[in-house]
Amino acid sequence: MPEETLLAFDYGLKKIGVAVGNTLTRQARPLKILVPVTREQRFEAIAALLGEWQPDRVVVGLPLAVDGGEQYHSLRCRRFANQLRGRFGVAAELVDERGSSIEAQLALGNNEADDAMAAAIILQRYFDALPKGNIITP
């Protein structure tokens, strides 16, 4: 598998957590929290990140119900992933984000904004699900 850089998004209407990682190390790290007020600001901020990091693909957290079914916010996240594909021509994958915010709060150990950490957890789940071939370990 060739090395790829990925950005992950924990999409919300008010905040979007962003994380970065690559398939060589398979380690995700929180990057930043976007707080766009308008739709245009959201896409300007994303365009800047895509320009800076040049990801091969993006990962978007997909909120599912406890039973694994779709919920109202699932549609919004699917739409966001489709907008990233259409607007920026980047491959977008959806990853189950159930429990990622709780995991992020536990990892941070405080009540600070956890959106970027949640995005890192979503991206780490993506890496953990990849086939195990060609992993370089220190």
PDB file of C-alpha atoms in Angstrom:
ATOM      1  CA  MET A   1       0.000   0.000   0.000  1.00  0.00           C
ATOM      2  CA  PRO A   2       1.507   3.382  -0.952  1.00  0.00           C
ATOM      3  CA  GLU A   3       1.780   5.985   1.784  1.00  0.00           C
ATOM      4  CA  GLU A   4      -1.226   8.288   1.979  1.00  0.00           C
ATOM      5  CA  THR A   5      -1.916  11.394   4.023  1.00  0.00           C
ATOM      6  CA  LEU A   6      -5.438  11.610   5.425  1.00  0.00           C
ATOM      7  CA  LEU A   7      -7.496  14.299   7.099  1.00  0.00           C
ATOM      8  CA  ALA A   8     -10.459  13.348   9.261  1.00  0.00           C
ATOM      9  CA  PHE A   9     -13.481  15.431  10.152  1.00  0.00           C
ATOM     10  CA  ASP A  10     -15.809  15.206  13.136  1.00  0.00           C
ATOM     11  CA  TYR A  11     -18.587  17.194  11.479  1.00  0.00           C
ATOM     12  CA  GLY A  12     -20.985  19.342  13.439  1.00  0.00           C
ATOM     13  CA  LEU A  13     -23.158  22.316  12.572  1.00  0.00           C
ATOM     14  CA  LYS A  14     -21.261  24.672  14.907  1.00  0.00           C
ATOM     15  CA  LYS A  15     -17.818  23.045  15.090  1.00  0.00           C
ATOM     16  CA  ILE A  16     -15.793  20.678  12.954  1.00  0.00           C
ATOM     17  CA  GLY A  17     -12.963  18.736  14.546  1.00  0.00           C
ATOM     18  CA  VAL A  18     -10.029  17.975  12.261  1.00  0.00           C
ATOM     19  CA  ALA A  19      -7.268  15.379  12.604  1.00  0.00           C
ATOM     20  CA  VAL A  20      -4.363  14.292  10.411  1.00  0.00           C
ATOM     21  CA  GLY A  21      -2.432  11.075   9.928  1.00  0.00           C
ATOM     22  CA  ASN A  22      -0.794   8.866   7.333  1.00  0.00           C
ATOM     23  CA  THR A  23      -0.900   5.227   6.354  1.00  0.00           C
ATOM     24  CA  LEU A  24       2.822   4.719   6.973  1.00  0.00           C
ATOM     25  CA  THR A  25       2.712   5.326  10.728  1.00  0.00           C
ATOM     26  CA  ARG A  26      -1.040   4.668  11.073  1.00  0.00           C
ATOM     27  CA  GLN A  27      -1.165   7.227  13.836  1.00  0.00           C
ATOM     28  CA  ALA A  28      -3.818   9.945  13.985  1.00  0.00           C
ATOM     29  CA  ARG A  29      -3.366  13.223  15.824  1.00  0.00           C
ATOM     30  CA  PRO A  30      -5.749  16.092  16.540  1.00  0.00           C
ATOM     31  CA  LEU A  31      -5.122  19.104  14.326  1.00  0.00           C
ATOM     32  CA  LYS A  32      -7.654  21.852  15.003  1.00  0.00           C
ATOM     33  CA  ILE A  33     -11.266  22.805  15.523  1.00  0.00           C
ATOM     34  CA  LEU A  34     -12.971  24.849  12.832  1.00  0.00           C
ATOM     35  CA  VAL A  35     -15.689  27.210  14.029  1.00  0.00           C
ATOM     36  CA  PRO A  36     -17.176  28.595  10.827  1.00  0.00           C
ATOM     37  CA  VAL A  37     -20.167  30.873  11.076  1.00  0.00           C
ATOM     38  CA  THR A  38     -21.303  30.560   7.470  1.00  0.00           C
ATOM     39  CA  ARG A  39     -21.251  27.797   4.877  1.00  0.00           C
ATOM     40  CA  GLU A  40     -18.720  29.771   2.826  1.00  0.00           C
ATOM     41  CA  GLN A  41     -16.409  30.148   5.839  1.00  0.00           C
ATOM     42  CA  ARG A  42     -16.643  26.391   6.405  1.00  0.00           C
ATOM     43  CA  PHE A  43     -15.526  25.581   2.874  1.00  0.00           C
ATOM     44  CA  GLU A  44     -12.841  28.307   2.854  1.00  0.00           C
ATOM     45  CA  ALA A  45     -11.315  26.827   6.019  1.00  0.00           C
ATOM     46  CA  ILE A  46     -11.496  23.302   4.593  1.00  0.00           C
ATOM     47  CA  ALA A  47      -9.967  24.452   1.290  1.00  0.00           C
ATOM     48  CA  ALA A  48      -7.048  25.967   3.227  1.00  0.00           C
ATOM     49  CA  LEU A  49      -6.496  22.699   5.131  1.00  0.00           C
ATOM     50  CA  LEU A  50      -6.678  20.628   1.959  1.00  0.00           C
ATOM     51  CA  GLY A  51      -4.188  22.962   0.315  1.00  0.00           C
ATOM     52  CA  GLU A  52      -1.804  22.773   3.264  1.00  0.00           C
ATOM     53  CA  TRP A  53      -1.940  19.004   3.879  1.00  0.00           C
ATOM     54  CA  GLN A  54      -2.687  17.719   0.342  1.00  0.00           C
ATOM     55  CA  PRO A  55      -4.518  14.608   1.646  1.00  0.00           C
ATOM     56  CA  ASP A  56      -4.982  11.596  -0.583  1.00  0.00           C
ATOM     57  CA  ARG A  57      -8.360  11.017   1.034  1.00  0.00           C
ATOM     58  CA  VAL A  58     -10.518  12.288   3.871  1.00  0.00           C
ATOM     59  CA  VAL A  59     -12.441  10.436   6.545  1.00  0.00           C
ATOM     60  CA  VAL A  60     -15.746  11.728   7.898  1.00  0.00           C
ATOM     61  CA  GLY A  61     -17.286  10.453  11.109  1.00  0.00           C
ATOM     62  CA  LEU A  62     -20.720   8.920  10.591  1.00  0.00           C
ATOM     63  CA  PRO A  63     -23.019   9.179  13.606  1.00  0.00           C
ATOM     64  CA  LEU A  64     -25.119   6.068  13.958  1.00  0.00           C
ATOM     65  CA  ALA A  65     -27.763   5.099  16.484  1.00  0.00           C
ATOM     66  CA  VAL A  66     -26.858   2.659  19.256  1.00  0.00           C
ATOM     67  CA  ASP A  67     -28.286  -0.199  17.176  1.00  0.00           C
ATOM     68  CA  GLY A  68     -26.111   0.793  14.190  1.00  0.00           C
ATOM     69  CA  GLY A  69     -28.965   2.352  12.241  1.00  0.00           C
ATOM     70  CA  GLU A  70     -29.016   5.757  10.614  1.00  0.00           C
ATOM     71  CA  GLN A  71     -30.208   8.818  12.484  1.00  0.00           C
ATOM     72  CA  TYR A  72     -31.015  12.411  11.470  1.00  0.00           C
ATOM     73  CA  HIS A  73     -27.408  13.652  11.756  1.00  0.00           C
ATOM     74  CA  SER A  74     -26.164  10.692   9.664  1.00  0.00           C
ATOM     75  CA  LEU A  75     -27.711  12.306   6.581  1.00  0.00           C
ATOM     76  CA  ARG A  76     -25.913  15.616   7.285  1.00  0.00           C
ATOM     77  CA  CYS A  77     -22.554  13.846   7.580  1.00  0.00           C
ATOM     78  CA  ARG A  78     -23.147  11.861   4.385  1.00  0.00           C
ATOM     79  CA  ARG A  79     -23.998  15.130   2.645  1.00  0.00           C
ATOM     80  CA  PHE A  80     -20.835  16.757   4.015  1.00  0.00           C
ATOM     81  CA  ALA A  81     -18.713  13.855   2.686  1.00  0.00           C
ATOM     82  CA  ASN A  82     -20.422  14.177  -0.711  1.00  0.00           C
ATOM     83  CA  GLN A  83     -19.735  17.930  -0.715  1.00  0.00           C
ATOM     84  CA  LEU A  84     -16.045  17.282  -0.034  1.00  0.00           C
ATOM     85  CA  ARG A  85     -15.952  14.835  -2.964  1.00  0.00           C
ATOM     86  CA  GLY A  86     -17.830  17.157  -5.310  1.00  0.00           C
ATOM     87  CA  ARG A  87     -16.281  20.483  -4.356  1.00  0.00           C
ATOM     88  CA  PHE A  88     -12.680  19.376  -3.862  1.00  0.00           C
ATOM     89  CA  GLY A  89     -12.445  16.119  -5.813  1.00  0.00           C
ATOM     90  CA  VAL A  90     -11.044  14.253  -2.814  1.00  0.00           C
ATOM     91  CA  ALA A  91     -11.939  10.652  -1.967  1.00  0.00           C
ATOM     92  CA  ALA A  92     -14.076  10.548   1.185  1.00  0.00           C
ATOM     93  CA  GLU A  93     -14.653   7.565   3.476  1.00  0.00           C
ATOM     94  CA  LEU A  94     -17.270   7.320   6.215  1.00  0.00           C
ATOM     95  CA  VAL A  95     -16.351   5.768   9.577  1.00  0.00           C
ATOM     96  CA  ASP A  96     -18.677   4.888  12.462  1.00  0.00           C
ATOM     97  CA  GLU A  97     -18.132   7.570  15.083  1.00  0.00           C
ATOM     98  CA  ARG A  98     -20.234   6.086  17.879  1.00  0.00           C
ATOM     99  CA  GLY A  99     -18.672   6.846  21.249  1.00  0.00           C
ATOM    100  CA  SER A 100     -15.850   8.976  19.823  1.00  0.00           C
ATOM    101  CA  SER A 101     -16.789  12.088  21.827  1.00  0.00           C
ATOM    102  CA  ILE A 102     -16.847  10.122  25.083  1.00  0.00           C
ATOM    103  CA  GLU A 103     -13.486   8.542  24.193  1.00  0.00           C
ATOM    104  CA  ALA A 104     -12.124  11.997  23.385  1.00  0.00           C
ATOM    105  CA  GLN A 105     -13.229  13.404  26.747  1.00  0.00           C
ATOM    106  CA  LEU A 106     -11.585  10.463  28.530  1.00  0.00           C
ATOM    107  CA  ALA A 107      -8.366  10.951  26.532  1.00  0.00           C
ATOM    108  CA  LEU A 108      -8.286  14.682  27.295  1.00  0.00           C
ATOM    109  CA  GLY A 109      -9.229  14.236  30.938  1.00  0.00           C
ATOM    110  CA  ASN A 110     -10.995  17.588  31.069  1.00  0.00           C
ATOM    111  CA  ASN A 111     -14.034  19.426  29.756  1.00  0.00           C
ATOM    112  CA  GLU A 112     -12.242  21.326  26.995  1.00  0.00           C
ATOM    113  CA  ALA A 113     -13.469  21.170  23.396  1.00  0.00           C
ATOM    114  CA  ASP A 114     -12.980  17.601  22.214  1.00  0.00           C
ATOM    115  CA  ASP A 115     -13.863  17.874  18.511  1.00  0.00           C
ATOM    116  CA  ALA A 116     -10.293  17.565  17.170  1.00  0.00           C
ATOM    117  CA  MET A 117      -9.560  14.647  19.520  1.00  0.00           C
ATOM    118  CA  ALA A 118     -12.802  12.978  18.395  1.00  0.00           C
ATOM    119  CA  ALA A 119     -11.658  13.408  14.773  1.00  0.00           C
ATOM    120  CA  ALA A 120      -8.344  11.755  15.706  1.00  0.00           C
ATOM    121  CA  ILE A 121     -10.211   8.825  17.268  1.00  0.00           C
ATOM    122  CA  ILE A 122     -12.332   8.457  14.117  1.00  0.00           C
ATOM    123  CA  LEU A 123      -9.191   8.486  11.953  1.00  0.00           C
ATOM    124  CA  GLN A 124      -7.460   6.001  14.247  1.00  0.00           C
ATOM    125  CA  ARG A 125     -10.432   3.655  13.833  1.00  0.00           C
ATOM    126  CA  TYR A 126      -9.955   3.913  10.073  1.00  0.00           C
ATOM    127  CA  PHE A 127      -6.243   3.061  10.374  1.00  0.00           C
ATOM    128  CA  ASP A 128      -6.957   0.186  12.780  1.00  0.00           C
ATOM    129  CA  ALA A 129      -9.371  -1.346  10.233  1.00  0.00           C
ATOM    130  CA  LEU A 130      -6.793  -1.343   7.406  1.00  0.00           C
ATOM    131  CA  PRO A 131      -5.179  -4.651   6.423  1.00  0.00           C
ATOM    132  CA  LYS A 132      -2.091  -5.324   8.511  1.00  0.00           C
ATOM    133  CA  GLY A 133       0.388  -5.802   5.634  1.00  0.00           C
ATOM    134  CA  ASN A 134       3.447  -3.567   5.230  1.00  0.00           C
ATOM    135  CA  ILE A 135       3.382  -2.055   8.717  1.00  0.00           C
ATOM    136  CA  ILE A 136       6.684  -0.581   9.817  1.00  0.00           C
ATOM    137  CA  THR A 137       7.131  -0.810  13.571  1.00  0.00           C
ATOM    138  CA  PRO A 138       9.825   1.033  15.515  1.00  0.00           C
TER     139      PRO A 138
END
